[in-house]
CSV table of C-alpha atoms (C1' of nucleotides) in Angstrom, one decimal:
chain,number,residue,atom,x,y,z
A,1,UNK,CA,0.3,-0.2,-0.2
A,2,UNK,CA,2.6,2.0,-0.7
A,3,UNK,CA,2.2,2.9,-4.5
A,4,UNK,CA,-0.6,5.0,-4.4
A,5,UNK,CA,0.3,8.2,-5.3
A,6,UNK,CA,3.1,8.1,-8.3
A,7,UNK,CA,5.0,11.2,-9.7
A,8,UNK,CA,4.9,9.2,-12.8
A,9,UNK,CA,1.7,10.4,-14.3
A,10,UNK,CA,3.3,12.6,-16.9
A,11,UNK,CA,4.3,10.1,-18.9
A,12,UNK,CA,1.8,9.2,-21.6
A,13,UNK,CA,-0.4,7.0,-19.9
A,14,UNK,CA,-2.5,8.0,-22.4
A,15,UNK,CA,-4.0,4.6,-23.5
A,16,UNK,CA,-4.8,2.8,-20.9
A,17,UNK,CA,-2.9,3.4,-18.1
A,18,UNK,CA,-4.3,1.6,-15.3
A,19,UNK,CA,-3.0,3.4,-12.0
A,20,UNK,CA,-3.1,1.5,-8.8
A,21,UNK,CA,-5.9,3.8,-7.8
A,22,UNK,CA,-7.5,2.7,-11.5
A,23,UNK,CA,-7.3,-0.7,-10.6
A,24,UNK,CA,-8.5,-0.5,-7.5
A,25,UNK,CA,-12.2,-0.8,-7.3
A,26,UNK,CA,-13.8,2.6,-6.9
A,27,UNK,CA,-15.2,3.0,-3.8
A,28,UNK,CA,-15.7,5.9,-1.9
A,29,UNK,CA,-16.9,6.1,1.9
A,30,UNK,CA,-17.6,9.2,3.2
A,31,UNK,CA,-18.6,9.4,6.8
A,32,UNK,CA,-19.8,11.9,9.5
A,33,UNK,CA,-16.8,14.0,10.0
A,34,UNK,CA,-17.8,16.3,12.7
A,35,UNK,CA,-19.4,14.2,15.6
A,36,UNK,CA,-19.5,17.5,17.3
A,37,UNK,CA,-22.6,18.4,15.1
A,38,UNK,CA,-24.6,16.6,17.2
A,39,UNK,CA,-24.4,19.9,19.2
A,40,UNK,CA,-25.8,22.3,17.0
A,41,UNK,CA,-28.8,22.1,19.0
A,42,UNK,CA,-27.6,25.4,21.0
A,43,UNK,CA,-28.0,27.6,18.0
A,44,UNK,CA,-30.2,26.4,15.2
A,45,UNK,CA,-29.9,30.6,13.8
A,46,UNK,CA,-33.5,30.7,12.7
A,47,UNK,CA,-32.4,33.1,10.4
A,48,UNK,CA,-30.4,30.9,8.5
A,49,UNK,CA,-31.4,27.5,9.0
A,50,UNK,CA,-35.1,27.1,9.1
A,51,UNK,CA,-36.1,26.7,5.9
A,52,UNK,CA,-34.3,23.6,4.8
A,53,UNK,CA,-36.3,21.8,2.2
A,54,UNK,CA,-35.9,18.3,2.9
A,55,UNK,CA,-35.5,16.2,0.4
A,56,UNK,CA,-39.0,13.8,0.1
A,57,UNK,CA,-37.6,11.5,-2.5
A,58,UNK,CA,-34.7,9.7,-1.6
A,59,UNK,CA,-34.1,6.5,-0.9
A,60,UNK,CA,-32.5,5.9,2.9
A,61,UNK,CA,-30.5,2.9,2.6
A,62,UNK,CA,-29.0,2.2,5.5
A,63,UNK,CA,-28.5,5.1,7.8
A,64,UNK,CA,-26.6,3.2,10.6
A,65,UNK,CA,-23.8,3.0,13.2
A,66,UNK,CA,-23.7,6.6,14.2
A,67,UNK,CA,-20.0,6.2,14.7
A,68,UNK,CA,-20.8,7.0,18.7
A,69,UNK,CA,-23.3,8.8,20.8
A,70,UNK,CA,-21.6,11.8,21.7
A,71,UNK,CA,-22.6,12.3,25.3
A,72,UNK,CA,-25.6,14.6,24.2
A,73,UNK,CA,-28.0,13.1,26.5
A,74,UNK,CA,-30.7,14.9,24.8
A,75,UNK,CA,-34.3,13.6,24.9
A,76,UNK,CA,-35.7,14.7,21.8
A,77,UNK,CA,-33.6,12.9,19.4
A,78,UNK,CA,-32.8,14.8,16.3
A,79,UNK,CA,-33.3,13.4,13.3
A,80,UNK,CA,-30.8,15.3,11.5
A,81,UNK,CA,-29.3,12.1,10.8
A,82,UNK,CA,-31.3,11.2,7.4
A,83,UNK,CA,-33.1,14.0,6.5
A,84,UNK,CA,-31.9,17.0,5.8
A,85,UNK,CA,-29.1,17.5,2.9
A,86,UNK,CA,-27.2,20.3,4.0
A,87,UNK,CA,-24.4,21.0,1.2
A,88,UNK,CA,-22.4,18.4,-0.5
A,89,UNK,CA,-18.7,19.2,-0.3
A,90,UNK,CA,-16.4,18.3,-2.5
A,91,UNK,CA,-13.1,16.7,-0.8
A,92,UNK,CA,-10.3,16.3,-2.8
A,93,UNK,CA,-11.0,12.6,-2.5
A,94,UNK,CA,-14.1,12.9,-3.9
A,95,UNK,CA,-12.9,14.8,-6.8
A,96,UNK,CA,-10.2,12.5,-7.2
A,97,UNK,CA,-12.6,9.8,-7.7
A,98,UNK,CA,-14.9,12.0,-9.8
A,99,UNK,CA,-11.5,12.3,-11.8
A,100,UNK,CA,-11.0,8.7,-12.0
A,101,UNK,CA,-14.5,8.0,-12.9
A,102,UNK,CA,-14.5,10.5,-16.1
A,103,UNK,CA,-10.9,9.3,-17.4
A,104,UNK,CA,-12.6,5.7,-16.9
A,105,UNK,CA,-15.4,6.5,-18.9
A,106,UNK,CA,-13.7,8.8,-21.3
A,107,UNK,CA,-15.3,11.5,-22.5
A,108,UNK,CA,-18.1,9.8,-24.4
A,109,UNK,CA,-19.6,8.6,-21.7
A,110,UNK,CA,-18.8,10.9,-19.2
A,111,UNK,CA,-22.0,11.9,-18.9
A,112,UNK,CA,-23.6,13.0,-15.2
A,113,UNK,CA,-25.6,9.7,-14.6
A,114,UNK,CA,-22.8,7.3,-15.6
A,115,UNK,CA,-20.3,9.3,-13.7
A,116,UNK,CA,-22.5,8.9,-10.5
A,117,UNK,CA,-23.2,5.3,-11.0
A,118,UNK,CA,-19.6,4.4,-11.4
A,119,UNK,CA,-18.7,6.5,-8.4
A,120,UNK,CA,-20.8,4.5,-6.4
A,121,UNK,CA,-21.3,7.2,-3.6
A,122,UNK,CA,-24.1,7.0,-1.5
A,123,UNK,CA,-25.8,10.3,-1.1
A,124,UNK,CA,-24.2,11.4,-4.4
A,125,UNK,CA,-27.1,12.9,-6.7
A,126,UNK,CA,-26.9,13.5,-10.4
A,127,UNK,CA,-27.1,16.9,-9.8
A,128,UNK,CA,-24.4,17.0,-7.9
A,129,UNK,CA,-22.0,15.2,-10.3
A,130,UNK,CA,-23.3,17.7,-13.1
A,131,UNK,CA,-22.6,20.4,-11.3
A,132,UNK,CA,-19.0,19.4,-10.6
A,133,UNK,CA,-18.9,18.1,-14.0
A,134,UNK,CA,-19.6,21.4,-15.2
A,135,UNK,CA,-17.2,23.0,-13.4
A,136,UNK,CA,-14.6,20.3,-14.0
A,137,UNK,CA,-15.1,21.1,-17.4
A,138,UNK,CA,-15.0,24.9,-17.3
A,139,UNK,CA,-11.8,24.2,-15.6
A,140,UNK,CA,-10.2,22.1,-18.3
A,141,UNK,CA,-11.2,24.8,-20.5
A,142,UNK,CA,-9.6,27.7,-18.9
A,143,UNK,CA,-6.3,25.3,-18.2
A,144,UNK,CA,-5.9,24.9,-22.0
A,145,UNK,CA,-6.6,28.5,-23.1
A,146,UNK,CA,-4.5,29.6,-21.3
A,147,UNK,CA,-1.6,27.4,-21.6
A,148,UNK,CA,-0.2,29.4,-24.2
A,149,UNK,CA,3.2,29.2,-23.2
A,150,UNK,CA,2.9,25.9,-21.9
A,151,UNK,CA,6.2,24.0,-22.1
A,152,UNK,CA,6.1,20.8,-23.3
A,153,UNK,CA,3.1,18.4,-24.6
A,154,UNK,CA,0.0,19.2,-22.5
A,155,UNK,CA,-0.6,16.5,-20.0
A,156,UNK,CA,-4.0,15.2,-20.0
A,157,UNK,CA,-6.6,16.8,-18.5
A,158,UNK,CA,-7.5,14.6,-16.0
A,159,UNK,CA,-4.1,14.4,-14.9
A,160,UNK,CA,-4.1,18.5,-14.7
A,161,UNK,CA,-6.9,18.4,-12.4
A,162,UNK,CA,-5.6,15.6,-10.5
A,163,UNK,CA,-2.5,17.4,-10.1
A,164,UNK,CA,-4.2,20.3,-8.9
A,165,UNK,CA,-6.1,18.7,-6.4
A,166,UNK,CA,-2.6,17.1,-5.0
A,167,UNK,CA,-1.2,20.7,-5.2
A,168,UNK,CA,-4.0,22.2,-3.2
A,169,UNK,CA,-4.2,19.2,-1.0
A,170,UNK,CA,-1.5,18.6,1.5
A,171,UNK,CA,-0.5,22.1,3.1
A,172,UNK,CA,0.9,23.3,-0.3
A,173,UNK,CA,2.3,26.6,0.7
A,174,UNK,CA,3.1,26.7,4.4
A,175,UNK,CA,3.2,29.6,6.1
A,176,UNK,CA,1.8,31.9,3.3
A,177,UNK,CA,-1.1,34.1,4.2
A,178,UNK,CA,-2.9,36.4,2.4
A,179,UNK,CA,-3.1,40.0,4.2
A,180,UNK,CA,-6.0,42.3,3.8
A,181,UNK,CA,-4.3,44.3,0.8
A,182,UNK,CA,-3.5,41.3,-1.1
A,183,UNK,CA,-0.2,41.1,-0.1
A,184,UNK,CA,1.2,37.5,0.9
A,185,UNK,CA,2.7,38.1,4.4
A,186,UNK,CA,4.7,35.2,5.9
A,187,UNK,CA,3.3,34.1,9.3
A,188,UNK,CA,5.0,32.6,12.0
A,189,UNK,CA,5.0,29.2,11.7
A,190,UNK,CA,2.2,28.3,14.5
A,191,UNK,CA,-0.9,29.9,13.9
A,192,UNK,CA,-3.9,27.3,14.1
A,193,UNK,CA,-5.6,30.1,15.5
A,194,UNK,CA,-8.8,29.5,13.0
A,195,UNK,CA,-9.7,26.0,12.7
A,196,UNK,CA,-11.9,25.9,9.5
A,197,UNK,CA,-15.2,24.5,10.2
A,198,UNK,CA,-15.6,21.0,8.9
A,199,UNK,CA,-13.6,18.8,6.9
A,200,UNK,CA,-14.5,15.3,5.5
A,201,UNK,CA,-12.4,12.2,6.0
A,202,UNK,CA,-12.7,8.6,7.1
A,203,UNK,CA,-13.2,8.5,10.4
A,204,UNK,CA,-11.8,5.5,10.6
A,205,UNK,CA,-8.7,6.9,9.2
A,206,UNK,CA,-8.6,9.2,12.0
A,207,UNK,CA,-6.1,8.6,14.3
A,208,UNK,CA,-3.8,11.3,15.2
A,209,UNK,CA,-5.3,14.2,13.5
A,210,UNK,CA,-8.6,14.8,15.7
A,211,UNK,CA,-8.1,18.1,16.1
A,212,UNK,CA,-10.9,18.7,13.6
A,213,UNK,CA,-13.8,18.4,15.4
A,214,UNK,CA,-12.9,21.7,16.9
A,215,UNK,CA,-15.4,24.0,15.7
A,216,UNK,CA,-15.6,27.5,16.5
A,217,UNK,CA,-18.9,28.4,17.8
A,218,UNK,CA,-19.5,31.2,15.8
A,219,UNK,CA,-22.0,31.6,13.1
A,220,UNK,CA,-24.5,29.0,12.3
A,221,UNK,CA,-22.8,25.2,12.5
A,222,UNK,CA,-25.2,24.2,9.6
A,223,UNK,CA,-22.8,22.6,7.2
A,224,UNK,CA,-21.0,19.9,8.3
A,225,UNK,CA,-23.1,16.2,8.5
A,226,UNK,CA,-23.4,14.7,5.4
A,227,UNK,CA,-25.2,11.5,4.9
A,228,UNK,CA,-22.4,10.2,2.3
A,229,UNK,CA,-21.6,6.3,2.5
A,230,UNK,CA,-20.3,4.0,0.2
A,231,UNK,CA,-23.3,2.6,-1.4
A,232,UNK,CA,-22.4,-1.1,-1.9
A,233,UNK,CA,-20.4,-1.1,1.3
A,234,UNK,CA,-23.1,-4.0,1.9
A,235,UNK,CA,-23.4,-5.4,-1.1
A,236,UNK,CA,-21.5,-8.6,-2.2
A,237,UNK,CA,-18.7,-7.9,-4.0
A,238,UNK,CA,-19.2,-10.0,-7.0
A,239,UNK,CA,-18.5,-7.7,-9.6
A,240,UNK,CA,-15.4,-5.5,-10.2
A,241,UNK,CA,-13.7,-4.6,-13.1
A,242,UNK,CA,-16.1,-2.4,-14.8
A,243,UNK,CA,-15.3,-1.7,-18.1
A,244,UNK,CA,-16.5,1.1,-20.2
A,245,UNK,CA,-18.3,-1.4,-21.9
A,246,UNK,CA,-20.3,-2.6,-19.0
A,247,UNK,CA,-21.7,0.8,-17.7
A,248,UNK,CA,-24.1,0.1,-20.7
A,249,UNK,CA,-25.9,-2.4,-19.2
A,250,UNK,CA,-29.4,-2.5,-17.6
A,251,UNK,CA,-28.2,-2.5,-14.3
A,252,UNK,CA,-26.4,-0.2,-12.3
A,253,UNK,CA,-22.8,-1.5,-12.3
A,254,UNK,CA,-22.6,-1.3,-8.3
A,255,UNK,CA,-19.2,-1.9,-7.6
A,256,UNK,CA,-18.8,-2.8,-4.6
A,257,UNK,CA,-15.8,-3.2,-2.5
A,258,UNK,CA,-14.4,-2.7,1.0
A,259,UNK,CA,-14.5,0.6,2.4
A,260,UNK,CA,-11.0,2.2,2.8
A,261,UNK,CA,-9.7,0.8,-0.3
A,262,UNK,CA,-8.0,3.9,-0.7
A,263,UNK,CA,-5.0,5.3,1.1
A,264,UNK,CA,-6.6,8.5,0.9
A,265,UNK,CA,-5.7,10.1,4.6
A,266,UNK,CA,-4.8,13.7,2.9
A,267,UNK,CA,-6.1,16.2,4.4
A,268,UNK,CA,-7.4,19.4,2.8
A,269,UNK,CA,-6.8,22.9,3.9
A,270,UNK,CA,-6.3,21.7,7.6
A,271,UNK,CA,-6.2,25.0,9.4
A,272,UNK,CA,-5.0,28.3,8.2
A,273,UNK,CA,-5.2,32.0,9.5
A,274,UNK,CA,-6.8,33.9,6.5
A,275,UNK,CA,-9.3,32.5,3.8
A,276,UNK,CA,-8.5,30.5,0.9
A,277,UNK,CA,-8.2,26.9,2.5
A,278,UNK,CA,-9.7,24.7,0.2
A,279,UNK,CA,-9.8,25.7,-3.8
A,280,UNK,CA,-10.3,22.8,-5.4
A,281,UNK,CA,-10.0,24.0,-9.0
A,282,UNK,CA,-7.3,26.8,-8.9
A,283,UNK,CA,-8.3,29.6,-11.6
A,284,UNK,CA,-4.3,29.9,-12.1
A,285,UNK,CA,-4.8,32.9,-9.6
A,286,UNK,CA,-3.4,31.1,-6.9
A,287,UNK,CA,-0.5,32.8,-4.9
B,1,DC,C1',-17.3,42.6,1.5
B,2,DT,C1',-15.9,39.2,-1.8
B,3,DT,C1',-15.2,35.0,-3.8
B,4,DG,C1',-15.4,30.5,-4.8
B,5,DA,C1',-18.4,26.7,-4.9
B,6,DA,C1',-22.9,24.1,-4.8
B,7,DA,C1',-27.5,24.0,-5.9
B,8,DT,C1',-30.9,25.2,-8.8
B,9,DA,C1',-33.2,27.0,-13.0
B,10,DT,C1',-33.6,27.1,-17.6
C,1,DC,C1',-27.7,16.5,-20.9
C,2,DA,C1',-25.4,21.3,-21.0
C,3,DT,C1',-25.5,25.9,-19.5
C,4,DA,C1',-26.7,29.8,-17.0
C,5,DT,C1',-27.9,31.6,-12.6
C,6,DT,C1',-28.8,32.5,-8.0
C,7,DT,C1',-27.8,30.8,-3.5
C,8,DC,C1',-25.0,29.8,0.2
C,9,DA,C1',-20.8,29.2,2.8
C,10,DA,C1',-15.9,30.8,3.7
DNA sequence: CTTGAAATAT
DNA sequence: CATATTTCAA
Protein backbone atom coordinates (compact mmCIF):
# COMPACT_ATOMS: atom_id res chain seq x y z
CA UNK A 1 0.00 0.00 0.00
CA UNK A 2 2.77 2.24 -0.74
CA UNK A 3 2.20 2.71 -4.37
CA UNK A 4 -0.73 4.96 -4.34
CA UNK A 5 0.42 8.33 -5.43
CA UNK A 6 3.07 8.21 -8.01
CA UNK A 7 4.74 11.18 -9.54
CA UNK A 8 4.99 9.28 -12.75
CA UNK A 9 1.84 10.56 -14.23
CA UNK A 10 3.43 12.72 -16.82
CA UNK A 11 4.58 10.06 -19.23
CA UNK A 12 2.05 9.16 -21.77
CA UNK A 13 -0.34 6.92 -20.11
CA UNK A 14 -2.88 8.02 -22.58
CA UNK A 15 -3.92 4.66 -23.79
CA UNK A 16 -4.91 2.84 -20.79
CA UNK A 17 -2.68 3.36 -17.95
CA UNK A 18 -4.18 1.63 -15.03
CA UNK A 19 -2.75 3.39 -12.11
CA UNK A 20 -3.06 1.73 -8.79
CA UNK A 21 -6.01 3.87 -8.14
CA UNK A 22 -7.49 2.83 -11.38
CA UNK A 23 -7.05 -0.79 -10.74
CA UNK A 24 -8.62 -0.48 -7.43
CA UNK A 25 -12.31 -0.92 -7.41
CA UNK A 26 -13.63 2.51 -7.10
CA UNK A 27 -15.15 2.99 -3.83
CA UNK A 28 -15.48 5.97 -1.68
CA UNK A 29 -16.56 5.96 1.81
CA UNK A 30 -17.62 9.18 3.22
CA UNK A 31 -18.73 9.35 6.70
CA UNK A 32 -19.77 11.77 9.22
CA UNK A 33 -16.95 14.10 9.97
CA UNK A 34 -17.81 16.04 13.00
CA UNK A 35 -19.59 14.45 15.77
CA UNK A 36 -19.77 17.76 17.36
CA UNK A 37 -22.54 18.38 14.98
CA UNK A 38 -24.82 16.84 17.46
CA UNK A 39 -24.32 19.95 19.41
CA UNK A 40 -25.79 22.24 16.90
CA UNK A 41 -28.90 22.30 18.91
CA UNK A 42 -27.85 25.27 20.83
CA UNK A 43 -28.15 27.80 18.11
CA UNK A 44 -30.14 26.69 15.17
CA UNK A 45 -30.03 30.19 13.90
CA UNK A 46 -33.55 30.72 12.73
CA UNK A 47 -32.41 33.22 10.20
CA UNK A 48 -30.39 30.91 8.11
CA UNK A 49 -31.34 27.43 8.92
CA UNK A 50 -35.05 27.01 9.10
CA UNK A 51 -36.03 26.78 5.49
CA UNK A 52 -34.40 23.53 4.80
CA UNK A 53 -36.42 21.74 2.22
CA UNK A 54 -36.00 18.14 3.08
CA UNK A 55 -35.65 15.79 0.20
CA UNK A 56 -38.94 14.04 0.19
CA UNK A 57 -37.89 11.48 -2.24
CA UNK A 58 -34.71 9.81 -1.46
CA UNK A 59 -33.91 6.31 -0.78
CA UNK A 60 -32.82 6.05 2.72
CA UNK A 61 -30.69 2.99 2.52
CA UNK A 62 -28.99 2.33 5.68
CA UNK A 63 -28.32 5.11 7.95
CA UNK A 64 -26.54 3.11 10.41
CA UNK A 65 -23.90 3.24 12.92
CA UNK A 66 -23.56 6.62 14.20
CA UNK A 67 -19.91 6.42 14.96
CA UNK A 68 -20.46 7.19 18.51
CA UNK A 69 -23.14 8.56 20.57
CA UNK A 70 -21.81 11.76 21.72
CA UNK A 71 -22.87 12.28 25.19
CA UNK A 72 -25.66 14.48 24.21
CA UNK A 73 -28.23 12.92 26.38
CA UNK A 74 -30.92 15.01 24.91
CA UNK A 75 -34.36 13.73 25.22
CA UNK A 76 -35.42 14.91 21.81
CA UNK A 77 -33.68 12.83 19.25
CA UNK A 78 -32.49 14.87 16.39
CA UNK A 79 -33.74 13.66 13.06
CA UNK A 80 -30.86 15.37 11.43
CA UNK A 81 -29.34 12.12 10.47
CA UNK A 82 -31.20 11.06 7.44
CA UNK A 83 -33.16 14.03 6.38
CA UNK A 84 -31.52 17.25 5.83
CA UNK A 85 -29.14 17.46 3.01
CA UNK A 86 -27.04 20.43 3.85
CA UNK A 87 -24.63 20.74 1.06
CA UNK A 88 -22.23 18.56 -0.68
CA UNK A 89 -18.64 19.33 -0.13
CA UNK A 90 -16.37 18.07 -2.79
CA UNK A 91 -13.44 17.04 -0.82
CA UNK A 92 -10.28 16.28 -2.72
CA UNK A 93 -10.91 12.64 -2.29
CA UNK A 94 -14.27 12.90 -3.82
CA UNK A 95 -12.90 14.93 -6.64
CA UNK A 96 -10.25 12.40 -7.17
CA UNK A 97 -12.86 9.76 -7.48
CA UNK A 98 -14.74 11.92 -9.82
CA UNK A 99 -11.77 12.45 -12.04
CA UNK A 100 -10.97 8.81 -11.98
CA UNK A 101 -14.45 7.92 -13.00
CA UNK A 102 -14.37 10.39 -15.84
CA UNK A 103 -11.05 9.14 -16.95
CA UNK A 104 -12.28 5.64 -17.06
CA UNK A 105 -15.43 6.48 -18.81
CA UNK A 106 -13.90 8.58 -21.46
CA UNK A 107 -15.31 11.78 -22.72
CA UNK A 108 -17.99 9.90 -24.47
CA UNK A 109 -19.65 8.30 -21.58
CA UNK A 110 -18.62 10.88 -19.12
CA UNK A 111 -22.10 12.00 -18.45
CA UNK A 112 -23.37 12.84 -15.03
CA UNK A 113 -25.49 9.81 -14.65
CA UNK A 114 -22.84 7.37 -15.63
CA UNK A 115 -20.27 9.08 -13.57
CA UNK A 116 -22.50 9.07 -10.60
CA UNK A 117 -23.22 5.43 -11.05
CA UNK A 118 -19.64 4.55 -11.43
CA UNK A 119 -18.65 6.46 -8.42
CA UNK A 120 -21.09 4.57 -6.32
CA UNK A 121 -21.07 7.16 -3.69
CA UNK A 122 -24.17 7.13 -1.73
CA UNK A 123 -25.85 10.40 -1.31
CA UNK A 124 -24.35 11.65 -4.45
CA UNK A 125 -27.06 12.71 -6.76
CA UNK A 126 -26.88 13.33 -10.41
CA UNK A 127 -27.30 16.99 -9.75
CA UNK A 128 -24.18 17.08 -7.73
CA UNK A 129 -22.15 15.31 -10.30
CA UNK A 130 -23.54 17.42 -13.07
CA UNK A 131 -22.66 20.58 -11.33
CA UNK A 132 -19.23 19.42 -10.55
CA UNK A 133 -18.73 18.08 -13.99
CA UNK A 134 -19.62 21.41 -15.38
CA UNK A 135 -17.10 23.12 -13.27
CA UNK A 136 -14.57 20.53 -14.12
CA UNK A 137 -15.03 21.09 -17.79
CA UNK A 138 -14.78 24.78 -17.33
CA UNK A 139 -11.63 24.35 -15.44
CA UNK A 140 -10.26 22.22 -18.21
CA UNK A 141 -11.08 24.77 -20.80
CA UNK A 142 -9.63 27.52 -18.81
CA UNK A 143 -6.44 25.69 -18.35
CA UNK A 144 -6.08 24.81 -21.95
CA UNK A 145 -6.79 28.32 -23.01
CA UNK A 146 -4.26 29.74 -20.72
CA UNK A 147 -1.60 27.35 -21.73
CA UNK A 148 -0.16 29.66 -24.31
CA UNK A 149 3.36 29.24 -23.24
CA UNK A 150 2.95 25.92 -21.76
CA UNK A 151 6.12 24.00 -21.89
CA UNK A 152 6.15 20.57 -23.29
CA UNK A 153 3.23 18.53 -24.45
CA UNK A 154 -0.06 19.19 -22.83
CA UNK A 155 -0.68 16.76 -20.16
CA UNK A 156 -3.91 14.97 -20.05
CA UNK A 157 -6.72 16.92 -18.65
CA UNK A 158 -7.59 14.50 -15.98
CA UNK A 159 -4.04 14.45 -14.87
CA UNK A 160 -3.91 18.14 -14.71
CA UNK A 161 -6.87 18.33 -12.48
CA UNK A 162 -5.58 15.62 -10.34
CA UNK A 163 -2.28 17.27 -10.16
CA UNK A 164 -3.73 20.52 -9.11
CA UNK A 165 -5.86 18.78 -6.70
CA UNK A 166 -2.85 17.22 -5.26
CA UNK A 167 -1.13 20.50 -5.20
CA UNK A 168 -3.70 22.07 -3.04
CA UNK A 169 -4.00 19.05 -1.01
CA UNK A 170 -1.61 18.71 1.81
CA UNK A 171 -0.38 21.96 3.07
CA UNK A 172 1.01 23.34 -0.13
CA UNK A 173 2.46 26.63 0.84
CA UNK A 174 3.25 26.47 4.44
CA UNK A 175 3.09 29.78 6.03
CA UNK A 176 1.83 32.02 3.39
CA UNK A 177 -1.13 33.97 4.40
CA UNK A 178 -2.98 36.52 2.49
CA UNK A 179 -3.22 39.88 4.00
CA UNK A 180 -6.17 42.11 3.67
CA UNK A 181 -4.37 44.11 1.05
CA UNK A 182 -3.79 41.11 -1.02
CA UNK A 183 -0.24 40.99 -0.01
CA UNK A 184 1.34 37.81 0.93
CA UNK A 185 2.73 37.90 4.32
CA UNK A 186 4.69 35.31 6.06
CA UNK A 187 3.17 34.11 9.18
CA UNK A 188 4.88 32.61 12.04
CA UNK A 189 4.88 28.93 11.71
CA UNK A 190 2.46 28.60 14.45
CA UNK A 191 -0.88 29.95 13.71
CA UNK A 192 -3.76 27.70 14.41
CA UNK A 193 -6.08 30.39 15.50
CA UNK A 194 -8.77 29.63 13.08
CA UNK A 195 -9.78 26.12 12.71
CA UNK A 196 -11.75 25.64 9.66
CA UNK A 197 -15.20 24.48 10.13
CA UNK A 198 -15.57 21.09 8.83
CA UNK A 199 -13.74 18.67 6.76
CA UNK A 200 -14.54 15.33 5.50
CA UNK A 201 -12.42 12.40 6.21
CA UNK A 202 -12.65 8.81 6.91
CA UNK A 203 -13.42 8.49 10.50
CA UNK A 204 -11.77 5.15 10.47
CA UNK A 205 -8.60 6.72 9.33
CA UNK A 206 -8.74 9.33 11.93
CA UNK A 207 -6.14 8.69 14.42
CA UNK A 208 -3.85 11.50 15.19
CA UNK A 209 -5.61 14.32 13.54
CA UNK A 210 -8.60 14.61 15.66
CA UNK A 211 -8.23 18.25 16.10
CA UNK A 212 -10.71 18.64 13.42
CA UNK A 213 -13.86 18.61 15.28
CA UNK A 214 -12.78 21.75 16.88
CA UNK A 215 -15.27 24.12 15.57
CA UNK A 216 -15.63 27.62 16.58
CA UNK A 217 -19.02 28.42 17.84
CA UNK A 218 -19.42 31.45 15.78
CA UNK A 219 -22.03 31.57 13.16
CA UNK A 220 -24.30 28.78 12.24
CA UNK A 221 -23.01 25.37 12.58
CA UNK A 222 -24.97 23.92 9.82
CA UNK A 223 -22.76 22.57 7.18
CA UNK A 224 -21.17 19.51 8.36
CA UNK A 225 -22.94 16.27 8.48
CA UNK A 226 -23.65 14.66 5.24
CA UNK A 227 -25.01 11.27 4.80
CA UNK A 228 -22.52 10.12 2.33
CA UNK A 229 -21.69 6.53 2.53
CA UNK A 230 -20.40 3.97 0.21
CA UNK A 231 -23.41 2.77 -1.56
CA UNK A 232 -22.42 -0.77 -2.12
CA UNK A 233 -20.68 -1.21 1.10
CA UNK A 234 -22.94 -3.98 2.13
CA UNK A 235 -23.21 -5.57 -1.22
CA UNK A 236 -21.71 -8.87 -2.09
CA UNK A 237 -18.81 -7.81 -4.13
CA UNK A 238 -19.11 -9.93 -7.14
CA UNK A 239 -18.48 -7.58 -9.93
CA UNK A 240 -15.55 -5.38 -10.07
CA UNK A 241 -13.62 -4.54 -13.13
CA UNK A 242 -16.30 -2.45 -14.63
CA UNK A 243 -15.18 -1.50 -18.03
CA UNK A 244 -16.42 1.20 -20.26
CA UNK A 245 -18.45 -1.31 -22.07
CA UNK A 246 -20.03 -2.57 -18.97
CA UNK A 247 -21.76 0.56 -18.04
CA UNK A 248 -24.12 0.27 -20.89
CA UNK A 249 -25.89 -2.46 -19.13
CA UNK A 250 -29.32 -2.24 -17.73
CA UNK A 251 -28.37 -2.48 -14.18
CA UNK A 252 -26.24 -0.03 -12.40
CA UNK A 253 -22.76 -1.37 -12.18
CA UNK A 254 -22.58 -1.11 -8.50
CA UNK A 255 -19.08 -1.94 -7.90
CA UNK A 256 -18.92 -2.75 -4.35
CA UNK A 257 -15.78 -3.06 -2.46
CA UNK A 258 -14.40 -2.85 0.91
CA UNK A 259 -14.30 0.57 2.35
CA UNK A 260 -11.06 2.30 2.76
CA UNK A 261 -9.61 0.80 -0.32
CA UNK A 262 -7.72 3.93 -0.76
CA UNK A 263 -4.98 5.14 1.34
CA UNK A 264 -6.44 8.52 1.14
CA UNK A 265 -5.61 10.13 4.33
CA UNK A 266 -4.75 13.38 2.85
CA UNK A 267 -6.21 16.34 4.49
CA UNK A 268 -7.15 19.38 2.64
CA UNK A 269 -6.98 22.77 4.15
CA UNK A 270 -6.56 21.96 7.68
CA UNK A 271 -6.15 25.14 9.48
CA UNK A 272 -4.84 28.35 8.20
CA UNK A 273 -5.09 31.88 9.25
CA UNK A 274 -6.80 33.70 6.46
CA UNK A 275 -9.08 32.38 3.88
CA UNK A 276 -8.28 30.36 0.84
CA UNK A 277 -8.33 26.99 2.26
CA UNK A 278 -10.20 24.68 0.10
CA UNK A 279 -9.64 25.76 -3.43
CA UNK A 280 -10.51 22.98 -5.67
CA UNK A 281 -9.95 24.01 -9.22
CA UNK A 282 -7.35 26.70 -9.00
CA UNK A 283 -8.17 29.44 -11.40
CA UNK A 284 -4.56 30.05 -12.03
CA UNK A 285 -4.58 33.07 -9.84
CA UNK A 286 -3.47 31.20 -6.90
CA UNK A 287 -0.94 32.91 -4.81
C1' DC B 1 -17.46 42.59 1.63
C1' DT B 2 -15.60 39.40 -1.76
C1' DT B 3 -15.05 35.26 -3.74
C1' DG B 4 -15.54 30.64 -4.57
C1' DA B 5 -18.29 26.62 -4.85
C1' DA B 6 -22.70 24.03 -4.99
C1' DA B 7 -27.54 24.19 -5.91
C1' DT B 8 -31.01 25.28 -8.73
C1' DA B 9 -33.27 26.85 -12.85
C1' DT B 10 -33.47 27.16 -17.80
C1' DC C 1 -27.58 16.53 -20.73
C1' DA C 2 -25.48 21.36 -20.92
C1' DT C 3 -25.44 25.90 -19.62
C1' DA C 4 -26.67 29.88 -16.98
C1' DT C 5 -28.12 31.88 -12.83
C1' DT C 6 -28.86 32.09 -8.02
C1' DT C 7 -27.86 30.86 -3.46
C1' DC C 8 -24.82 29.82 0.20
C1' DA C 9 -20.83 29.51 2.78
C1' DA C 10 -15.84 30.86 3.94
